[in-house]
Coordinates of C-alpha atoms in Angstrom, one line a residue:
Chain C
L1 CA -6.9 40.3 31.1
R2 CA -10.2 40.1 29.3
S3 CA -12.0 36.8 29.8
N4 CA -12.1 35.9 26.1
E5 CA -8.3 36.3 25.7
T6 CA -6.7 33.0 25.1
A7 CA -3.4 32.2 26.6
P8 CA -0.5 32.8 24.2
M9 CA 1.2 29.7 22.9
K10 CA 4.2 29.0 25.1
Q11 CA 7.4 29.4 23.2
W12 CA 10.2 27.1 24.2
E13 CA 13.5 28.9 24.7
T14 CA 15.6 25.9 23.7
V15 CA 14.5 22.4 22.4
A16 CA 17.2 19.8 21.8
I17 CA 16.5 17.0 19.2
V18 CA 18.7 13.9 19.5
G19 CA 18.7 12.3 16.0
V20 CA 17.6 14.6 13.2
G21 CA 16.1 12.1 10.7
L22 CA 12.6 12.0 9.3
I23 CA 10.9 12.4 12.7
G24 CA 13.4 14.6 14.5
G25 CA 14.0 16.8 11.5
S26 CA 10.2 17.3 10.9
I27 CA 9.7 18.2 14.5
G28 CA 12.5 20.8 14.2
I29 CA 11.0 22.3 11.0
D30 CA 7.6 22.7 12.7
L31 CA 9.0 24.1 16.0
L32 CA 10.9 26.8 14.0
S33 CA 8.4 27.6 11.2
R34 CA 5.5 27.8 13.7
G35 CA 7.5 30.0 16.1
L36 CA 7.1 27.4 18.9
A37 CA 10.8 27.4 19.8
K38 CA 13.5 30.1 19.7
H39 CA 16.5 27.7 19.5
V40 CA 16.5 24.1 18.3
V41 CA 19.7 22.2 18.9
G42 CA 20.2 19.3 16.5
I43 CA 22.3 16.5 18.0
G44 CA 23.7 13.6 15.9
R45 CA 26.7 11.6 15.2
R46 CA 27.3 12.5 11.6
P47 CA 28.2 16.1 10.8
E48 CA 26.7 15.7 7.2
S49 CA 23.3 14.8 8.7
L50 CA 23.5 17.8 11.1
L51 CA 24.4 20.0 8.2
A52 CA 21.5 18.7 6.1
A53 CA 19.1 19.3 9.0
K54 CA 20.3 22.9 9.4
Q55 CA 19.9 23.5 5.7
A56 CA 16.4 22.1 5.9
G57 CA 15.5 24.6 8.5
A58 CA 15.1 22.0 11.2
V59 CA 17.6 23.2 13.7
T60 CA 19.3 26.5 14.6
Q61 CA 22.5 24.9 16.1
T62 CA 24.1 21.5 15.8
T63 CA 26.6 19.5 17.8
T64 CA 27.9 15.9 17.9
S65 CA 28.0 16.0 21.7
L66 CA 24.7 15.0 23.3
E67 CA 25.9 16.4 26.7
E68 CA 26.6 19.8 25.2
G69 CA 23.5 19.8 23.1
V70 CA 21.1 19.2 25.9
A71 CA 22.8 21.4 28.5
Q72 CA 20.5 24.4 28.0
A73 CA 17.4 22.6 26.8
E74 CA 13.9 22.9 28.4
L75 CA 12.7 20.1 26.3
V76 CA 14.7 17.2 24.8
V77 CA 13.1 14.9 22.1
V78 CA 15.1 11.7 21.6
C79 CA 14.5 10.5 18.0
T80 CA 17.3 7.9 17.7
P81 CA 16.8 4.2 16.7
V82 CA 14.8 2.3 19.3
G83 CA 17.8 0.2 20.5
Q84 CA 19.6 3.4 21.5
I85 CA 16.8 5.5 23.0
A86 CA 16.9 4.4 26.6
D87 CA 20.7 5.0 26.8
D88 CA 20.3 8.4 25.1
I89 CA 17.5 9.4 27.6
C90 CA 19.7 8.4 30.6
R91 CA 22.6 10.4 29.2
T92 CA 20.3 13.3 28.5
F93 CA 19.0 13.2 32.1
R94 CA 22.5 13.4 33.5
A95 CA 23.5 16.4 31.3
C96 CA 20.3 18.5 31.0
P97 CA 18.9 21.1 33.4
D98 CA 16.8 19.7 36.3
H99 CA 13.6 21.2 35.0
A100 CA 14.1 19.8 31.5
L101 CA 11.3 17.6 30.1
I102 CA 12.3 14.5 28.0
T103 CA 10.3 12.6 25.5
D104 CA 11.1 10.3 22.7
A105 CA 9.7 9.1 19.3
G106 CA 10.4 5.4 19.6
S107 CA 8.3 2.8 17.9
T108 CA 8.3 0.6 21.0
K109 CA 7.7 1.8 24.5
A110 CA 7.8 -0.9 27.2
A111 CA 11.5 -1.6 27.3
I112 CA 12.4 2.0 27.0
V113 CA 10.1 3.2 29.7
A114 CA 11.1 0.4 32.0
E115 CA 14.8 1.1 31.5
V116 CA 14.5 4.8 32.0
E117 CA 12.4 4.3 35.2
K118 CA 15.0 2.0 36.5
L119 CA 18.2 3.9 35.6
A120 CA 17.0 7.5 35.7
P121 CA 13.9 7.4 38.0
R122 CA 14.1 11.2 38.6
A123 CA 14.1 12.0 34.9
R124 CA 11.0 14.1 33.8
F125 CA 10.3 11.6 31.0
V126 CA 7.1 10.9 29.2
G127 CA 7.3 8.2 26.4
S128 CA 5.8 9.1 23.0
H129 CA 5.4 7.4 19.7
P130 CA 4.3 9.6 16.8
L131 CA 2.6 7.3 14.2
A132 CA 4.1 9.3 11.3
G133 CA 6.9 7.1 10.0
G134 CA 7.2 6.0 6.4
E135 CA 9.5 4.2 4.1
K136 CA 11.9 7.1 3.9
S137 CA 14.4 8.1 6.5
G138 CA 17.1 10.6 7.3
P139 CA 17.2 14.4 7.5
T140 CA 16.4 14.9 3.8
A141 CA 13.1 13.0 4.4
A142 CA 12.0 15.6 7.0
V143 CA 8.9 17.7 5.9
P144 CA 6.7 20.4 7.4
N145 CA 3.4 19.5 9.1
L146 CA 4.3 15.8 9.3
F147 CA 2.3 15.4 12.5
E148 CA -0.8 17.3 11.4
N149 CA -3.8 15.1 12.2
R150 CA -1.5 12.2 12.9
T151 CA -1.8 10.2 16.0
V152 CA 0.8 10.4 18.7
V153 CA 0.6 7.7 21.4
I154 CA 1.9 8.8 24.8
T155 CA 2.7 6.2 27.4
P156 CA 2.7 7.7 30.9
T157 CA 2.9 5.4 33.9
E158 CA 1.9 5.8 37.5
K159 CA 5.3 7.3 38.1
T160 CA 4.8 10.1 35.5
D161 CA 4.1 13.6 36.9
A162 CA 0.8 14.9 35.7
A163 CA 2.1 18.3 34.9
D164 CA 4.9 16.8 32.8
E165 CA 2.4 14.7 30.9
A166 CA 0.3 17.7 30.2
R167 CA 3.2 19.6 28.8
I168 CA 4.1 16.7 26.5
V169 CA 0.5 16.6 25.3
E170 CA 0.7 20.3 24.7
F171 CA 4.0 19.8 22.8
W172 CA 2.6 17.3 20.3
T173 CA -0.7 19.1 20.0
S174 CA 1.2 22.2 19.0
L175 CA 2.5 20.2 16.0
G176 CA -1.1 19.3 15.0
A177 CA -1.1 15.8 16.4
K178 CA -4.0 13.9 18.0
I179 CA -3.1 12.3 21.3
V180 CA -3.9 8.7 22.4
R181 CA -2.9 7.6 25.9
M182 CA -1.9 4.0 26.5
S183 CA 0.2 2.0 28.8
P184 CA 3.7 1.1 27.4
E185 CA 2.7 -2.6 27.3
E186 CA -0.7 -2.0 25.6
H187 CA 1.1 0.2 23.1
D188 CA 3.6 -2.4 22.2
R189 CA 1.0 -5.1 21.7
A190 CA -1.1 -2.8 19.5
V191 CA 1.7 -1.6 17.2
A192 CA 3.0 -5.1 16.8
A193 CA -0.3 -5.8 15.1
I194 CA -0.9 -2.6 13.2
S195 CA 2.6 -1.5 12.3
H196 CA 5.3 -4.1 12.9
L197 CA 3.3 -7.0 11.3
P198 CA 2.5 -5.0 8.2
H199 CA 6.2 -4.3 7.8
L200 CA 7.0 -8.1 7.9
T201 CA 4.2 -9.0 5.6
A202 CA 5.3 -6.3 3.1
S203 CA 8.9 -7.6 3.3
A204 CA 7.8 -11.2 2.8
L205 CA 5.7 -10.3 -0.2
A206 CA 8.5 -8.3 -1.8
E207 CA 11.0 -11.1 -1.1
A208 CA 8.6 -13.8 -2.3
T209 CA 8.2 -12.1 -5.7
S210 CA 10.5 -13.4 -8.5
T211 CA 12.6 -10.8 -10.1
E212 CA 11.2 -11.9 -13.5
D213 CA 7.7 -11.1 -12.4
L214 CA 8.4 -7.6 -11.2
P215 CA 7.7 -5.9 -14.6
L216 CA 4.0 -6.9 -14.1
A217 CA 3.8 -5.2 -10.7
A218 CA 0.8 -2.9 -10.6
R219 CA -0.9 -0.8 -8.0
G220 CA -1.8 -3.7 -5.7
W221 CA 1.8 -5.0 -5.4
L222 CA 3.2 -1.5 -5.1
D223 CA 0.9 -0.5 -2.3
S224 CA 1.2 -3.7 -0.5
T225 CA 5.0 -3.7 -0.4
R226 CA 5.7 0.0 -0.1
I227 CA 6.9 -0.1 3.5
A228 CA 9.3 -2.9 2.7
A229 CA 11.5 -0.1 1.4
G230 CA 12.0 1.1 5.0
D231 CA 15.4 1.1 6.6
P232 CA 16.4 -2.5 7.4
G233 CA 18.6 -1.5 10.3
L234 CA 16.0 0.6 12.0
W235 CA 13.3 -2.1 11.4
K236 CA 15.5 -4.9 12.7
Q237 CA 15.8 -3.1 16.0
I238 CA 12.1 -2.4 16.3
L239 CA 11.2 -6.0 15.5
M240 CA 13.8 -7.4 17.9
V241 CA 12.8 -5.1 20.8
N242 CA 9.1 -6.0 20.3
R243 CA 9.6 -9.6 19.2
T244 CA 7.3 -11.3 21.7
H245 CA 4.3 -9.2 20.6
V246 CA 5.3 -9.4 16.9
L247 CA 5.5 -13.2 17.1
T248 CA 2.0 -13.2 18.5
A249 CA 0.8 -11.0 15.7
I250 CA 2.5 -13.2 13.1
A251 CA 0.8 -16.3 14.5
R252 CA -2.6 -14.6 14.4
Y253 CA -2.0 -13.5 10.8
E254 CA -0.8 -16.9 9.7
K255 CA -4.0 -18.4 11.1
V256 CA -6.1 -16.0 9.0
L257 CA -4.0 -16.6 5.9
G258 CA -4.3 -20.3 6.5
S259 CA -8.1 -20.1 6.6
L260 CA -8.1 -18.2 3.3
K261 CA -5.7 -20.9 1.9
A262 CA -8.0 -23.7 3.1
A263 CA -11.0 -22.1 1.6
L264 CA -9.1 -21.9 -1.7
E265 CA -7.8 -25.5 -1.4
N266 CA -11.3 -26.8 -0.7
A267 CA -12.8 -24.6 -3.5
D268 CA -15.1 -23.3 -0.8
E269 CA -16.4 -20.3 -2.7
A270 CA -18.9 -19.2 0.0
Q271 CA -16.2 -19.2 2.7
L272 CA -13.7 -17.4 0.5
E273 CA -16.1 -14.7 -0.4
Q274 CA -17.2 -14.3 3.2
M275 CA -13.6 -13.8 4.4
L276 CA -12.9 -11.3 1.6
T277 CA -16.1 -9.5 2.6
D278 CA -15.1 -9.4 6.3
A279 CA -11.6 -8.1 5.3
K280 CA -13.1 -5.4 3.0
R281 CA -15.4 -4.2 5.8
K282 CA -12.4 -3.7 8.1
R283 CA -10.5 -1.9 5.4
D284 CA -13.4 0.3 4.3
A285 CA -13.8 1.5 7.9
L286 CA -10.5 3.4 7.5
G287 CA -10.7 5.3 4.2
S288 CA -7.9 5.5 1.7
Chain P
L1 CA 1.7 10.2 -50.3
R2 CA 4.9 11.7 -49.1
S3 CA 7.2 9.1 -47.5
N4 CA 7.4 10.9 -44.2
E5 CA 3.7 11.1 -43.7
T6 CA 2.6 8.8 -40.9
A7 CA -0.5 6.7 -41.2
P8 CA -3.5 8.4 -39.7
M9 CA -4.8 6.8 -36.5
K10 CA -7.5 4.3 -37.5
Q11 CA -10.9 5.3 -36.1
W12 CA -13.2 2.4 -35.2
E13 CA -16.7 2.9 -36.6
T14 CA -18.3 0.9 -33.7
V15 CA -16.8 -0.6 -30.6
A16 CA -18.9 -2.7 -28.2
I17 CA -18.0 -2.9 -24.5
V18 CA -19.5 -5.8 -22.6
G19 CA -19.5 -4.7 -18.9
V20 CA -19.0 -1.0 -18.3
G21 CA -17.3 -1.0 -14.9
L22 CA -13.9 0.5 -14.0
I23 CA -12.1 -1.1 -16.9
G24 CA -14.8 -1.1 -19.6
G25 CA -16.0 2.4 -18.7
S26 CA -12.4 3.8 -18.7
I27 CA -11.8 2.2 -22.2
G28 CA -15.0 3.9 -23.5
I29 CA -14.0 7.3 -22.1
D30 CA -10.7 7.1 -23.8
L31 CA -12.1 5.8 -27.1
L32 CA -14.5 8.7 -27.3
S33 CA -12.4 11.5 -25.9
R34 CA -9.4 10.6 -28.1
G35 CA -11.6 10.3 -31.2
L36 CA -10.6 6.6 -31.6
A37 CA -14.2 5.4 -32.1
K38 CA -17.3 7.0 -33.6
H39 CA -19.8 4.8 -31.6
V40 CA -19.2 2.9 -28.4
V41 CA -22.0 0.6 -27.4
G42 CA -22.2 -0.2 -23.7
I43 CA -23.7 -3.6 -22.9
G44 CA -24.6 -4.6 -19.3
R45 CA -27.3 -6.2 -17.2
R46 CA -28.2 -3.3 -15.1
P47 CA -29.8 -0.2 -16.7
E48 CA -28.6 2.0 -13.9
S49 CA -24.9 1.1 -14.6
L50 CA -25.5 1.7 -18.3
L51 CA -27.0 5.1 -17.6
A52 CA -24.0 5.9 -15.3
A53 CA -21.6 4.9 -18.1
K54 CA -23.4 7.1 -20.6
Q55 CA -23.4 10.0 -18.2
A56 CA -19.7 9.5 -17.7
G57 CA -19.1 9.8 -21.4
A58 CA -18.0 6.2 -21.7
V59 CA -20.5 5.1 -24.3
T60 CA -22.8 6.6 -27.0
Q61 CA -25.4 3.9 -26.9
T62 CA -26.5 1.2 -24.4
T63 CA -28.3 -2.0 -24.4
T64 CA -29.0 -4.9 -22.0
S65 CA -28.9 -7.3 -25.0
L66 CA -25.4 -8.6 -25.7
E67 CA -26.5 -9.9 -29.1
E68 CA -28.0 -6.6 -30.2
G69 CA -25.0 -4.7 -28.8
V70 CA -22.3 -6.5 -30.7
A71 CA -24.3 -6.8 -34.0
Q72 CA -22.6 -3.9 -35.7
A73 CA -19.2 -3.9 -33.8
E74 CA -15.8 -4.0 -35.4
L75 CA -14.3 -4.6 -32.0
V76 CA -15.8 -6.1 -28.9
V77 CA -14.0 -5.7 -25.5
V78 CA -15.4 -8.1 -22.9
C79 CA -14.9 -6.6 -19.4
T80 CA -17.2 -8.8 -17.4
P81 CA -16.1 -10.8 -14.3
V82 CA -13.7 -13.6 -15.1
G83 CA -16.1 -16.4 -14.4
Q84 CA -18.4 -15.1 -17.2
I85 CA -15.9 -13.9 -19.8
A86 CA -15.6 -17.1 -21.9
D87 CA -19.4 -17.4 -22.1
D88 CA -19.7 -13.8 -23.1
I89 CA -17.0 -14.2 -25.8
C90 CA -18.8 -17.2 -27.3
R91 CA -22.1 -15.4 -27.3
T92 CA -20.4 -12.4 -28.9
F93 CA -18.8 -14.6 -31.6
R94 CA -22.2 -16.0 -32.5
A95 CA -23.8 -12.5 -32.8
C96 CA -21.1 -10.2 -34.1
P97 CA -20.0 -9.6 -37.8
D98 CA -17.5 -12.1 -39.1
H99 CA -14.8 -9.6 -39.4
A100 CA -15.2 -8.4 -35.7
L101 CA -12.2 -8.6 -33.4
I102 CA -12.8 -9.7 -29.8
T103 CA -10.6 -9.2 -26.8
D104 CA -11.2 -9.2 -23.1
A105 CA -9.9 -7.7 -19.9
G106 CA -9.9 -10.7 -17.6
S107 CA -7.4 -11.1 -14.7
T108 CA -6.9 -14.7 -15.7
K109 CA -6.2 -16.1 -19.1
A110 CA -5.6 -19.8 -19.5
A111 CA -9.2 -21.0 -18.8
I112 CA -10.7 -18.3 -20.9
V113 CA -8.5 -18.8 -23.9
A114 CA -8.8 -22.6 -23.7
E115 CA -12.6 -22.4 -23.5
V116 CA -12.9 -19.9 -26.4
E117 CA -10.5 -21.9 -28.6
K118 CA -12.6 -25.0 -27.9
L119 CA -16.1 -23.6 -28.2
A120 CA -15.6 -20.8 -30.7
P121 CA -12.4 -21.8 -32.6
R122 CA -13.2 -19.4 -35.5
A123 CA -13.6 -16.3 -33.2
R124 CA -11.0 -13.6 -34.0
F125 CA -10.1 -13.5 -30.3
V126 CA -6.9 -12.3 -28.6
G127 CA -6.8 -12.5 -24.8
S128 CA -5.8 -9.3 -22.9
H129 CA -5.3 -8.3 -19.3
P130 CA -4.8 -4.6 -18.6
L131 CA -2.9 -4.3 -15.3
A132 CA -4.9 -1.3 -14.3
G133 CA -7.4 -2.5 -11.7
G134 CA -7.8 -1.1 -8.3
E135 CA -9.8 -1.3 -5.2
K136 CA -12.7 0.6 -6.7
S137 CA -15.2 -0.9 -9.2
G138 CA -18.3 0.0 -11.2
P139 CA -18.9 2.6 -13.9
T140 CA -18.5 5.5 -11.5
A141 CA -14.9 4.4 -10.9
A142 CA -14.1 4.8 -14.6
V143 CA -11.6 7.6 -15.3
P144 CA -9.8 9.0 -18.4
N145 CA -6.3 7.8 -19.2
L146 CA -6.5 4.8 -16.9
F147 CA -4.2 2.8 -19.3
E148 CA -1.6 5.5 -19.9
N149 CA 1.8 3.9 -19.2
R150 CA 0.2 0.9 -17.7
T151 CA 1.0 -2.6 -18.8
V152 CA -1.4 -4.7 -20.8
V153 CA -0.5 -8.4 -21.2
I154 CA -1.8 -10.0 -24.4
T155 CA -1.9 -13.8 -24.6
P156 CA -2.0 -14.9 -28.2
T157 CA -1.5 -18.6 -28.9
E158 CA -0.4 -20.5 -32.0
K159 CA -4.0 -20.3 -33.2
T160 CA -4.1 -16.5 -33.1
D161 CA -4.0 -14.7 -36.4
A162 CA -1.0 -12.4 -36.6
A163 CA -3.0 -9.5 -38.1
D164 CA -5.6 -9.8 -35.4
E165 CA -2.9 -9.7 -32.7
A166 CA -1.4 -6.6 -34.3
R167 CA -4.7 -4.8 -34.3
I168 CA -5.2 -5.6 -30.6
V169 CA -1.8 -4.4 -29.9
E170 CA -2.6 -1.2 -31.8
F171 CA -5.9 -0.9 -29.8
W172 CA -4.3 -1.0 -26.4
T173 CA -1.3 1.2 -27.6
S174 CA -3.8 3.8 -28.7
L175 CA -5.0 4.0 -25.1
G176 CA -1.4 4.7 -24.0
A177 CA -0.6 1.2 -22.7
K178 CA 2.7 -0.8 -22.9
I179 CA 2.3 -4.3 -24.3
V180 CA 3.7 -7.5 -22.8
R181 CA 3.2 -10.7 -24.7
M182 CA 2.9 -13.9 -22.7
S183 CA 1.4 -17.4 -23.0
P184 CA -1.9 -17.7 -21.1
E185 CA -0.3 -20.2 -18.7
E186 CA 2.7 -18.0 -18.0
H187 CA 0.4 -15.0 -17.5
D188 CA -1.6 -16.9 -14.9
R189 CA 1.4 -18.1 -13.0
A190 CA 2.9 -14.6 -13.0
V191 CA -0.3 -12.7 -11.9
A192 CA -0.9 -15.3 -9.2
A193 CA 2.4 -14.1 -7.6
I194 CA 2.2 -10.4 -8.4
S195 CA -1.5 -9.6 -8.2
H196 CA -3.6 -12.4 -6.7
L197 CA -1.3 -13.2 -3.8
P198 CA -1.1 -9.5 -2.7
H199 CA -4.8 -9.4 -2.6
L200 CA -4.9 -12.4 -0.3
T201 CA -2.2 -11.1 2.0
A202 CA -3.9 -7.6 2.1
S203 CA -7.2 -9.3 3.0
A204 CA -5.5 -11.5 5.6
L205 CA -3.8 -8.5 7.2
A206 CA -7.0 -6.5 7.4
E207 CA -8.9 -9.4 8.8
A208 CA -6.1 -10.3 11.3
T209 CA -6.3 -6.7 12.8
S210 CA -8.4 -6.3 15.9
T211 CA -11.1 -3.6 15.5
E212 CA -9.8 -2.0 18.7
D213 CA -6.4 -1.5 17.1
L214 CA -7.7 0.2 13.9
P215 CA -7.5 3.8 15.4
L216 CA -3.7 3.3 15.4
A217 CA -3.6 2.4 11.7
A218 CA -1.1 4.7 9.9
R219 CA 0.5 4.8 6.5
G220 CA 2.0 1.3 6.6
W221 CA -1.2 -0.5 7.4
L222 CA -3.3 1.7 5.1
D223 CA -1.0 1.0 2.1
S224 CA -0.6 -2.7 2.8
T225 CA -4.3 -3.4 3.1
R226 CA -5.6 -1.0 0.4
I227 CA -6.5 -3.6 -2.2
A228 CA -8.5 -5.6 0.4
A229 CA -11.2 -3.1 -0.3
G230 CA -11.7 -4.6 -3.7
D231 CA -15.0 -6.3 -4.7
P232 CA -15.2 -9.6 -2.9
G233 CA -17.4 -11.2 -5.6
L234 CA -15.0 -10.3 -8.4
W235 CA -11.9 -11.4 -6.4
K236 CA -13.5 -14.7 -5.3
Q237 CA -13.9 -15.5 -9.0
I238 CA -10.4 -14.6 -9.9
L239 CA -8.9 -16.6 -7.0
M240 CA -11.0 -19.6 -7.8
V241 CA -10.3 -19.6 -11.5
N242 CA -6.5 -19.3 -10.8
R243 CA -6.5 -21.3 -7.6
T244 CA -3.7 -23.7 -8.5
H245 CA -1.2 -21.0 -9.3
V246 CA -2.4 -18.9 -6.3
L247 CA -1.9 -21.8 -3.9
T248 CA 1.6 -22.2 -5.2
A249 CA 2.2 -18.5 -4.7
I250 CA 0.8 -18.7 -1.2
A251 CA 3.1 -21.6 -0.3
R252 CA 6.1 -19.7 -1.5
Y253 CA 5.0 -16.6 0.5
E254 CA 4.4 -18.7 3.6
K255 CA 7.9 -20.1 3.4
V256 CA 9.5 -16.6 3.2
L257 CA 7.3 -15.3 6.1
G258 CA 8.2 -18.5 8.0
S259 CA 11.9 -17.6 7.5
L260 CA 11.4 -14.1 8.8
K261 CA 9.5 -15.6 11.8
A262 CA 12.2 -18.1 12.5
A263 CA 14.9 -15.3 12.4
L264 CA 12.8 -13.4 15.0
E265 CA 12.1 -16.5 17.1
N266 CA 15.8 -17.2 17.2
A267 CA 16.7 -13.6 17.8
D268 CA 18.9 -13.9 14.7
E269 CA 19.5 -10.2 14.1
A270 CA 21.9 -10.7 11.2
Q271 CA 19.5 -13.0 9.3
L272 CA 16.6 -10.7 10.0
E273 CA 18.4 -7.6 8.7
Q274 CA 19.6 -9.5 5.7
M275 CA 16.1 -10.6 4.8
L276 CA 14.8 -7.1 5.3
T277 CA 17.6 -5.8 3.1
D278 CA 16.9 -8.3 0.3
A279 CA 13.2 -7.3 0.4
K280 CA 14.0 -3.6 0.4
R281 CA 16.2 -4.1 -2.7
K282 CA 13.4 -5.8 -4.6
R283 CA 10.9 -3.0 -3.6
D284 CA 13.4 -0.2 -4.3
A285 CA 13.7 -1.5 -7.9
L286 CA 10.1 -0.5 -8.6
G287 CA 9.8 3.1 -7.3
S288 CA 6.8 4.4 -5.4

């Protein structure tokens, strides 16, 4: 080997994806279109979703049996709703080859990681959360390059094997993602504030709007409420699983909104402008 | 004339625009690029903004003197910050030709209309509010076709001349806008809910976010906080002028958010999912 020869990208022989919606389907599309996997098995409950995933080029084979689907997999990515992920990981562990790596795409991590470490301590599992969701869901929402330049949080613990962690990092990196490493608890606290709270405030704003006023909705309302169009069933699970942290984030938000309201009630123009300026500074730091 | 011949689009000889920022500049660009006006006079306090507006093709002439700028105008569009609009309209009325029409682009209407009807009752004024703002401001934010398919609310009163109203409708329609007619009071109530409240909730969300969590901000946070990047000085004025209606809108919003919070505190999954579903239905009615 010449010294300047880079190692070829490892190609997975078989990857199984449990749940082929927006996230799972997009993973499959990239694995296949980038030549990162030879076979991608799509596992789901509904044959019509599996068919849609296959037609979208997200999977090469499909099955409604998790046990059959993971039997040959080197890597299993569990992309089901958060309330179901720990169960699906444990079932995967019992049915997959010993060497198989398991990760997930759940929006919460502490409960999932704790349950897996308790019920399937020998599973080669590394928790993941790709910050690439949106208001659309299902296999028809899957798109190529969804993870390009997006952040994926991985949540290894002291029980995680370093080599397993490295391979999960390599997996997400091969899809173009940037990796952030956090503890499961720190992850859940942070996403309560930056993801789950915005969902609730967007929903509250949409719901607080009178139907008669909707024809006047312009860019501000449309942007601010966009994620309220997300799947209520999925979001209910996320909010319930992470409710302690979400309640803390709501309390913090209510306090800030209360200060803005007080400035307005008191006609305190200087205070109002200062708060708007502080908020603008935080928003400007992120770009559009 | 043959009966099927449509009337040619009237070309204004001279339109004066007081305040050549996002709205005023975009109006000027359309007036000139669509051949709707021969001369567009840009009026502003800062020579550098006037120069930028001229370079953007938004105006043909510029002046820092409102009185000189409106002296030859058939139509004057006042696009200054809301706290200044009524004054600028009254000054315009004293300096413009008797036949000149005056409108504005203020985000609130009741106080402006009342003050103009009191201090300049003979002004040929029709209040307007183009729902085409954004988080950017200033003449460099001006773009062509900003008003295409956007809503412009006009707020005539019983004192408004019907012919003047028709010409203002024609003016905004020539820029591609859809017209909604409301009373000044009804306008202010509605925009408090659909525009001013979202600005406050976006600002509160941005401000409630810890700087350390910002690297995890994804699409939801970015969308929900985008308008918090708006100009704090302009927004402070809007919120102050419309504070009674805005406080009512905040109270309504806090109640809805409180219900979501209670459902979460009580772990009432059914109630939580129902509220998220109701919010989604309202959001889905509007498209992206």
